[in-house]
Steps between C-alpha positions, in 0.01 A plus 500: 500500500542518124550784256285518188615640168410538133734485202458615138703474182200541264625267227248312285496147363484474118146523369363661816168674441562738790617845391795664671283788614265251668792333677633833625159611625449167676839528668416846635163380627667203670759723664223717643328183623820377666560837663153485654569154643834602648745331264860594572647527150443530128799396289562608141756348264670638189611376157520665159411405144334175600258360237246430774490863614682458830472817712775736373423802719453399863554857625196624308297204625618567855375857475157377393492252789606770744205710388255212559633389842584642841694242702646220290873526431603503133811299415671516161666159479705509316570829328774465238709791626762464228249617236425831672664839516584521873386860542162429343469182706564689823246766403233249402535309825490824699175601330355152550588509866316829536200376303476193721588680825810288557387157375754434221757220531748465210675170434780567251653242267758493224271330247592203286304500171743606225232627260381751759844657526531511123169684464619763749836538329679355801736207557471210740869540575436841661265363765756464778612864488143625522393266777812562710414869520122524484412460870746767611382733225135466599571559867692819422233612255217449747655740752379781272843665521730573205788256442755425233445202270731423209631855503165678502279638773181307566206593720185290529183655636255448656636283778319170561255480788704219652803654669713214372313294241608135516702368209478127439677309227417188303725254323601149411871472577749520785621831358147641525467364855832659598401834348171496688684425824727801443253748358138404560257462787381156394538243223230338284659201324367302207566176692532427874868400487599855409345631821731267693792659311368843595499401867857374471610827344333703773685303767830556318433874513422489871134579444212327682381169359131545408435128543322278248292665236131515600300220344241546227228284353671570169471741211133425442188394688150426377203408717228265378241270646599246233874525418473243220238706320696818562813353340301424187419869466817673616764245396571649153569842653742354752675295234564813298641694794720217621644407161557863401709561812686173448574595139653832598719335762614226261589749229713708735647217711347642819429285805128479570237282662297502177524191277319428173212253505315339211163453670284665762507177698880512525490860618232425757699212645792731581290681760644832389153633417286402799124484457335449838162483662424770757537247783839388372618859496375562853695198619816625330457850644467358851848351466667808351737737674467872560668612177401209277306603192191385315543635147214521252588554132141550387551575130785255437554438131229751411232304683145606423407744780185309588710193583732713711214658691350157568809413704525837674132503596536153646784634714285790614198284579657184642849585624509865595224479765691224679823702488331818616346322797832335588359147492737377225820564689601769251392853425530762232712809533 
């Protein structure tokens, strides 16, 4: 059994002829498509002031997705909690949870891009204080009852649909892993070694060890009958996404699995952006565990929507029927 998911950051490679409005509309159409097929999750990411138009308002996008879907869970991963007023954040998530009928999953992070903090009039050095208190604040806020915060009375209404909305955290350090073990319900690390640290911290606290992190085919998947031809078309988009992430991490000294590459061929050889035939994917699904994930990132790098749909339709026509019938060894959720 495998879980299927979509992810969007809605950035665009330089010189892209695809308008932002077209990308956003395509993303909503694809989310509705995934909901119909029984995908488990749609994940949205957040950054601010990026020259390539990276999604700065995932909560607004989540509301639009909630209105177009009925079953798929909507994960914000990660939301840079340190850039938000906590009362407004609690209210927005409560409204989103009601709009989606209990399908919102926040993954909170401290953030790491200095220019983003500067544009919000905030300091990187204040991140720890905010993150150490945010989970407890949200849980109190979501009870709907008045409570005291920094000397003032706060009350957040309406209450979320979920009686106790899950709070996950993301990060790229042992400190982030330790905080998640203390405060959160799960941890989404930037690299696998930080999940091992999270497990160690849970054990130190006397909490259950969740075991190894579920496997994933990676942060991207594209289906094609001819992978070589597909790489010729989609390679420039993937190069932009990969090198942009790597550049942010390098500038801030943050540990990441992204590395800069000079050519599409070098990037392809890493295997970090798998392009498979439908049969290859079916074989991989058959070997996957119950909570392992197949993640599509259809509009990576601002990919032209027609190219994205080509991959998704191939999944629907060649892979999904096998999964639905149970003949592949895996199934959708």
